[in-house]
Coordinates of C-alpha atoms (C1' of nucleotides) in Angstrom, one line a residue:
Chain A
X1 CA -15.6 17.2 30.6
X2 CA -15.9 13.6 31.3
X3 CA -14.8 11.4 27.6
X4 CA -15.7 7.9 27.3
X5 CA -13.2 5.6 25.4
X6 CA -14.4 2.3 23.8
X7 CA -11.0 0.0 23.4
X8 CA -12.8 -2.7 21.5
X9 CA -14.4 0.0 19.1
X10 CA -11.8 -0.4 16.3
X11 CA -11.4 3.2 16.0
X12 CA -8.4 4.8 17.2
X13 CA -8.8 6.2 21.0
X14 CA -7.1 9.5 19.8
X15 CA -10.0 9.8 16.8
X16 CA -12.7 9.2 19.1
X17 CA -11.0 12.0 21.4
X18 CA -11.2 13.9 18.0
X19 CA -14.8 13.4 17.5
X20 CA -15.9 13.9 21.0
X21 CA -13.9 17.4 21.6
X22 CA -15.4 18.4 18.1
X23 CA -19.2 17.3 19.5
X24 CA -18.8 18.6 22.8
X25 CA -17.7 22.2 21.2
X26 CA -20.3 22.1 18.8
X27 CA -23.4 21.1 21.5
X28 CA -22.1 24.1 23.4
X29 CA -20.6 21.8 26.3
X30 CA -16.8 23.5 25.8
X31 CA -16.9 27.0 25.4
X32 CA -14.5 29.6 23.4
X33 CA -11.6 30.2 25.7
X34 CA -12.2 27.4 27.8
X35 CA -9.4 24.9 29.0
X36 CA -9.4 21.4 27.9
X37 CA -8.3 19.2 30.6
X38 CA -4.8 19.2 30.8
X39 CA -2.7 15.9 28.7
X40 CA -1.1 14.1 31.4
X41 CA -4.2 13.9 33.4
X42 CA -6.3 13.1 31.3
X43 CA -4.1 10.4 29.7
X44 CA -4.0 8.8 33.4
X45 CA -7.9 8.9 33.8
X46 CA -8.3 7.4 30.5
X47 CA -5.8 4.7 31.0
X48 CA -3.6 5.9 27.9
X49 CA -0.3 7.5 27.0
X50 CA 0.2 11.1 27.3
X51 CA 1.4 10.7 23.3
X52 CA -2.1 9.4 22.1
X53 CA -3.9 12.9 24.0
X54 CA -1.0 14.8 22.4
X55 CA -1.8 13.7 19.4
X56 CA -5.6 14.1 19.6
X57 CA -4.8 17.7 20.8
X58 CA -2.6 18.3 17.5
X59 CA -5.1 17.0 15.3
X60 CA -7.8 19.8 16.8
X61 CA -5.3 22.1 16.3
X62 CA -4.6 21.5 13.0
X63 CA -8.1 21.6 12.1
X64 CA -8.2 25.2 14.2
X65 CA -10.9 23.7 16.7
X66 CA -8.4 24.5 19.6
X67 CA -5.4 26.3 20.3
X68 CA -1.9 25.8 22.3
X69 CA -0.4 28.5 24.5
X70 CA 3.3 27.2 25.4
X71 CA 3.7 26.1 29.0
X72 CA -0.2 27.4 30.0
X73 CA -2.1 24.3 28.1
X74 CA -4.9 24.1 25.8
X75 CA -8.0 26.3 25.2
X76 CA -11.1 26.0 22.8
X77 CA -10.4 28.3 19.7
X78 CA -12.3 31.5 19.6
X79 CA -12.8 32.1 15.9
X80 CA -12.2 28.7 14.7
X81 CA -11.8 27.6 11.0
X82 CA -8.4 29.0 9.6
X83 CA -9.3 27.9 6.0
X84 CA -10.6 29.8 3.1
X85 CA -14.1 30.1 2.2
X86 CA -14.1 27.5 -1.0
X87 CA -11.9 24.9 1.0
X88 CA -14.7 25.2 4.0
X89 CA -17.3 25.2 1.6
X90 CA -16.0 21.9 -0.2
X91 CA -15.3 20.4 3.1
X92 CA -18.8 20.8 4.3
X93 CA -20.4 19.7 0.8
X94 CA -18.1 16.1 0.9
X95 CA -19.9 15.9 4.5
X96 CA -23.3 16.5 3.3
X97 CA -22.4 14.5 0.3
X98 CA -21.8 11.8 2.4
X99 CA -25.1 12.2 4.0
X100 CA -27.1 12.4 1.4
X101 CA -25.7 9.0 0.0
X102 CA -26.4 7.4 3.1
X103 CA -29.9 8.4 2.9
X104 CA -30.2 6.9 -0.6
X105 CA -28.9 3.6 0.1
X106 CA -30.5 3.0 3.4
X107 CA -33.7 4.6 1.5
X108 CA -34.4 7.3 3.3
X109 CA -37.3 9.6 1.8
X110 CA -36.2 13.7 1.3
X111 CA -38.9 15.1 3.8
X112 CA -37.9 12.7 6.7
X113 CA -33.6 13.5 5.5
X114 CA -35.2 17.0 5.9
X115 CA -37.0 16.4 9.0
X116 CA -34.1 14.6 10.7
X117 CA -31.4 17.4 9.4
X118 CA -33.8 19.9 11.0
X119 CA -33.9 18.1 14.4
X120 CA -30.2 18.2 14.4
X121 CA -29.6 21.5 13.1
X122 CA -32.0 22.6 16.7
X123 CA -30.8 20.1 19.0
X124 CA -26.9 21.6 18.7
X125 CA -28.2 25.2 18.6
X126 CA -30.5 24.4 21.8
X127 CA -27.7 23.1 23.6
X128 CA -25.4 25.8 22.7
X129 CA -27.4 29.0 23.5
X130 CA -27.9 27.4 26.7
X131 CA -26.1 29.7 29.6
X132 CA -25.4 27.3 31.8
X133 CA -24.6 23.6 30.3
X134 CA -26.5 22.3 33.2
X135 CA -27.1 18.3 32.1
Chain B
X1 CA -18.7 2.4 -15.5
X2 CA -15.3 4.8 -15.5
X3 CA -13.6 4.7 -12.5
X4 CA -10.3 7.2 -11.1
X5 CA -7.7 5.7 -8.8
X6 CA -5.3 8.9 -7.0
X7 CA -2.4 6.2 -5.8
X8 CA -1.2 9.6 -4.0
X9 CA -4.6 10.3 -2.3
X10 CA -3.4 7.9 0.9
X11 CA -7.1 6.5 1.0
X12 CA -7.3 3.0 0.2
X13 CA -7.6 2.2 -3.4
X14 CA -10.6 -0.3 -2.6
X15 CA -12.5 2.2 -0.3
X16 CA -12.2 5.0 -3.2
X17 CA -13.7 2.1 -5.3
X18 CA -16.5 1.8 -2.6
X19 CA -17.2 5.3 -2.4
X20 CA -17.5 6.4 -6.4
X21 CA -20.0 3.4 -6.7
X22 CA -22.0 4.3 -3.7
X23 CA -21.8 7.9 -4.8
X24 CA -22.8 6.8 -8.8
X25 CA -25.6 4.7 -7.7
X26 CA -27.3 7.4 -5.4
X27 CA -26.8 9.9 -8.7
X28 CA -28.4 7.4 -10.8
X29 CA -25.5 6.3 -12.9
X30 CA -25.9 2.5 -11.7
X31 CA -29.2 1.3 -11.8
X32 CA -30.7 -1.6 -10.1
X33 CA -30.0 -4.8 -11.7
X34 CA -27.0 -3.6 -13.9
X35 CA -24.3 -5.5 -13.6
X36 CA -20.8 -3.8 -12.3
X37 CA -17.9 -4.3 -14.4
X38 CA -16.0 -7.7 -13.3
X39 CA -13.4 -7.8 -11.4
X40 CA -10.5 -8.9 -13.8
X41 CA -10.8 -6.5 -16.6
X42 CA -11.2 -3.5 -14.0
X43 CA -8.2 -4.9 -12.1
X44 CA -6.2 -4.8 -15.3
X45 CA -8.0 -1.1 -16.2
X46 CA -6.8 0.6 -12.9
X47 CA -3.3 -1.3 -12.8
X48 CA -4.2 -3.4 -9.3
X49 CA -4.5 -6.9 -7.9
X50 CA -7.8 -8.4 -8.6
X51 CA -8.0 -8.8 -4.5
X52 CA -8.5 -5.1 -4.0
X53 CA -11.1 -4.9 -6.5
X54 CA -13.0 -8.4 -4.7
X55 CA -12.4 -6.3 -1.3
X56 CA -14.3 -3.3 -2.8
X57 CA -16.9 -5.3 -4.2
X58 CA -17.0 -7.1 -0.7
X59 CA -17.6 -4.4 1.5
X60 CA -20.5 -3.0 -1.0
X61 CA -22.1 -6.6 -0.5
X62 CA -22.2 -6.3 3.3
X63 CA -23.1 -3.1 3.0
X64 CA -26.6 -4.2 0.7
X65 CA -25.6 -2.0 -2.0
X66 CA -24.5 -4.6 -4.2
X67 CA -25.3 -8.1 -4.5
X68 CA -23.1 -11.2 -6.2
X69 CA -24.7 -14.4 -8.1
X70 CA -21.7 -17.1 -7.9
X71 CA -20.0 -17.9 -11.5
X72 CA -22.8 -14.6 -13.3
X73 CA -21.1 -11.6 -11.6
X74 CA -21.8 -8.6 -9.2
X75 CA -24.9 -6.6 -9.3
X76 CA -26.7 -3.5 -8.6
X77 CA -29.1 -4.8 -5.4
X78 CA -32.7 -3.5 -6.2
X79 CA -33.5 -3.4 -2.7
X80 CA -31.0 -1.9 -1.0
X81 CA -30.5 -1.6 2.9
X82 CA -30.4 -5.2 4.6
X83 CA -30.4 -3.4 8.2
X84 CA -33.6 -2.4 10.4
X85 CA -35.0 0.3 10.4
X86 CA -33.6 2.0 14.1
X87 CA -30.0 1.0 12.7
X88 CA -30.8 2.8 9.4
X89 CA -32.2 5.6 11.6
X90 CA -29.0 5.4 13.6
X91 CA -26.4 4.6 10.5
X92 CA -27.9 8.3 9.1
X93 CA -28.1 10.0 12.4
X94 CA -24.5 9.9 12.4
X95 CA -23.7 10.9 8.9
X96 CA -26.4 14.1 9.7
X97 CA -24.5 14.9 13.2
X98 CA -20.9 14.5 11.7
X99 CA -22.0 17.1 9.0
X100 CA -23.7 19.6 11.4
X101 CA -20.5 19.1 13.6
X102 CA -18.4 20.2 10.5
X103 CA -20.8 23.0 9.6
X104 CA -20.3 24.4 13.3
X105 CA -16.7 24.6 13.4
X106 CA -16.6 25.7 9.7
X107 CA -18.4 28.8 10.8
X108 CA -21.1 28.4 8.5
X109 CA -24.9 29.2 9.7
X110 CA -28.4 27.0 9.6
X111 CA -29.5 28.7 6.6
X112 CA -26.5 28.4 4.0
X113 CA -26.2 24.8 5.5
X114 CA -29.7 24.3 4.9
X115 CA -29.7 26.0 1.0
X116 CA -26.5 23.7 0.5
X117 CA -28.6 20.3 2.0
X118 CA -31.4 21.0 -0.4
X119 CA -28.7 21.9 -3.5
X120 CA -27.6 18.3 -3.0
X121 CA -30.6 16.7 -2.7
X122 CA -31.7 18.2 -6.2
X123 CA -28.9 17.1 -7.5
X124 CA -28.8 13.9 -7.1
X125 CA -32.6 13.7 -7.2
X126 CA -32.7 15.2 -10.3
X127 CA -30.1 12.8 -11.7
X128 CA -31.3 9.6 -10.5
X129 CA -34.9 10.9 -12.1
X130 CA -33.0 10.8 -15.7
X131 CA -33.9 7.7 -18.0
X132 CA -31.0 8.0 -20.1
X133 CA -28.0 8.7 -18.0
X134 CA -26.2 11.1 -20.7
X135 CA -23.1 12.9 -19.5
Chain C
dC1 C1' -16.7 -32.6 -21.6
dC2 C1' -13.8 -28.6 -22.0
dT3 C1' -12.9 -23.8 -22.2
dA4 C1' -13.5 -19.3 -20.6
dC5 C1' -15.5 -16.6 -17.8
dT6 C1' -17.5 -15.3 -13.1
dG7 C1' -16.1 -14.5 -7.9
dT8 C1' -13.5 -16.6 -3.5
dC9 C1' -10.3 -18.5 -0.2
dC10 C1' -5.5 -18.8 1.6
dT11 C1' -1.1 -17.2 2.4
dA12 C1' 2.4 -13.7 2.5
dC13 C1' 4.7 -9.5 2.6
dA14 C1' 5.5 -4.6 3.1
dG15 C1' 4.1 -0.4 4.8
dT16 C1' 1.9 2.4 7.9
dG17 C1' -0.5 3.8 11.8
dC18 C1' -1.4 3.6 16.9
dT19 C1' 0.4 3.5 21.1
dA20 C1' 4.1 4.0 24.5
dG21 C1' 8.3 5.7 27.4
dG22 C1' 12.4 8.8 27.9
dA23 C1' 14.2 13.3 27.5
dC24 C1' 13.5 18.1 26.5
dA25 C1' 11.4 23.2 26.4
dG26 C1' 8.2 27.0 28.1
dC27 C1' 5.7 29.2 31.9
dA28 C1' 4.4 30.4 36.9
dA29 C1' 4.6 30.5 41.7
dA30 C1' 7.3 29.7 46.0
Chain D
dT1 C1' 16.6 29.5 41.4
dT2 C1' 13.9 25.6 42.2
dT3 C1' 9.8 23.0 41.8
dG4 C1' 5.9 21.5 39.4
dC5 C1' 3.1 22.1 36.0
dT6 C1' 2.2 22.8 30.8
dG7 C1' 2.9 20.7 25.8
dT8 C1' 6.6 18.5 22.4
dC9 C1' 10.1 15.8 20.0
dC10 C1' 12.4 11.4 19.2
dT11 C1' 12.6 6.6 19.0
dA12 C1' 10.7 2.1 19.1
dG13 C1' 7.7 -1.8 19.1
dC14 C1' 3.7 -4.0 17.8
dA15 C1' -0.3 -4.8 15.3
dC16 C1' -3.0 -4.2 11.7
dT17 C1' -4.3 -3.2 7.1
dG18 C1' -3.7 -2.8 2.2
dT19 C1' -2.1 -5.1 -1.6
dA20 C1' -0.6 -9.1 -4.2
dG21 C1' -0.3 -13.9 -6.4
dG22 C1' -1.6 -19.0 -6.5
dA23 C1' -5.1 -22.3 -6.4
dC24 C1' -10.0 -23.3 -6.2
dA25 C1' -15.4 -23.3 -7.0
dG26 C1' -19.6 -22.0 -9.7
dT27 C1' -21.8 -20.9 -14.3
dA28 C1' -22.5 -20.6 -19.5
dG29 C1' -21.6 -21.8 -24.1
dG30 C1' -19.2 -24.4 -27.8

DNA sequence: CCTACTGTCCTACAGTGCTAGGACAGCAAA
DNA sequence: TTTGCTGTCCTAGCACTGTAGGACAGTAGG
C-alpha cells in the first residue's frame, strides 16, 4: 500500500488518507482482514505526525470501513457498514444526489451520466474480483 | 426562492446557500435568466451578514452556475459550465467514483445502486421538464 | 442630480480545525 | 519481566476559514 500525499492540495492530509483507504478498499487493492500499515511508520514515510494517521485511522473506524484490535493494529472491516438500512440508504442518495447535480450544471446528457456510471460501476468490480491485485 | 439555514448543521451557512441553489436549479426551480433574490433582503430573511450571502453568490459565479450584471443583480446563467470539456469529464468522474465508493462500503449492490441512479435522474428530469414550477 | 437599489472590496475578529510532541495503555516475544 | 511494537489521550500552537461591519462603485428611476 503505497499513499500519495499532496501538501499543497488544500485538503487535509488525514482526508485524503480517508479517501484513498476508502478507494483502495473499494477497487479490491485492501482486502477484508487485511493490515493497514501500521501508524508510526507510515507517518514517518509520509513525512507527518503519528496524530494526523491516528486520526485518519479513527475516522475509518467510525465510518466502520476498518477496525482496531488493542495492541495488534489495524485491519480492513469484514462486514463493513454498522448503520441501519434507511441511514445507508440516505447516505448513498445525498451522494448520487450530488452527482446527478453535477451532471446538470456541467450539462451532462442522462445516457453518457449512464454510460459513465456504468464504466465505474465495472471498473471497481473488475478490480475487486481480481485474485491477485497484480498492478 | 425559500431558503433553510440549520446554524447547528456545522456546515457553512454560505456553502448550504451554494448547495440548495445548485440543487433547485438542477430540479428546475430556478430557471435561466431568473434573477436570485438580492443579497440584502435575504441577508436580513436568514438573520446573517450580507458577506456570507456575496460569498455564496461568489462561489456560484466561479462555478458558472450563476452570473452577476454590476448595479442589476445576480442571475440564473443560461449557459452553464465555463470549464472544458476533459475537466467537466473529470469534475463528474469524481462525483460518480466518490458515490460508487460509498455504495461499496454501504454494502449496497450494482443493481439497487443502479434502480436508485435512474430514480434520481427522473426526478429531477421530470421536474426541470415542468413549465409551471407548482409545489 | 439625487436617491435607492444592486454587488464588491477591505479590514477585523472569533472560532475551529489541522498538525504536532509528550506521556500512557495493551499485546507479544525474548 | 523486559523490550519493542501496537494504538490513544492530552495539550498546545498555528493557520485558516467563516462571519461581520464600514466604505465604495455601478445602475435605474424620480
Amino acid at each position: 500500500m503505497i499513499f500519495q500525499i499532496d501538501f499543497k492540495a488544500g485538503k487535509p492530509v488525514y482526508l485524503q488518507l480517508v479517501d484513498q483507504i476508502r478507494y483502495a478498499a473499494a477497487a479490491g487493492r485492501l482486502r477484508p482482514g487485511e493490515p493497514l500499515p501500521s501508524i508510526r511508520p507510515l507517518a514517518e514515510e509520509l513525512r507527518v505526525n503519528r496524530n494526523t494517521i491516528a486520526k485518519a485511522y479513527a475516522e475509518l473506524e467510525s465510518q466502520g470501513v476498518i477496525e482496531t484490535l488493542p495492541g495488534k493494529g489495524c485491519f480492513l472491516k469484514v462486514n463493513s457498514s454498522p448503520f441501519t438500512k434507511p441511514v445507508r440508504d440516505k447516505l448513498l442518495l445525498t451522494e448520487i444526489d450530488e452527482a446527478v447535480v453535477m451532471a446538470h450544471h456541467l450539462q451532462i446528457g442522462r445516457d453518457k451520466f449512464l454510460a459513465l456510471v456504468q464504466e465505474r460501476l465495472d471498473y471497481f468490480e473488475r478490480k475487486s474480483t481480481q485474485h491477485d491485485s497484480a498492478e
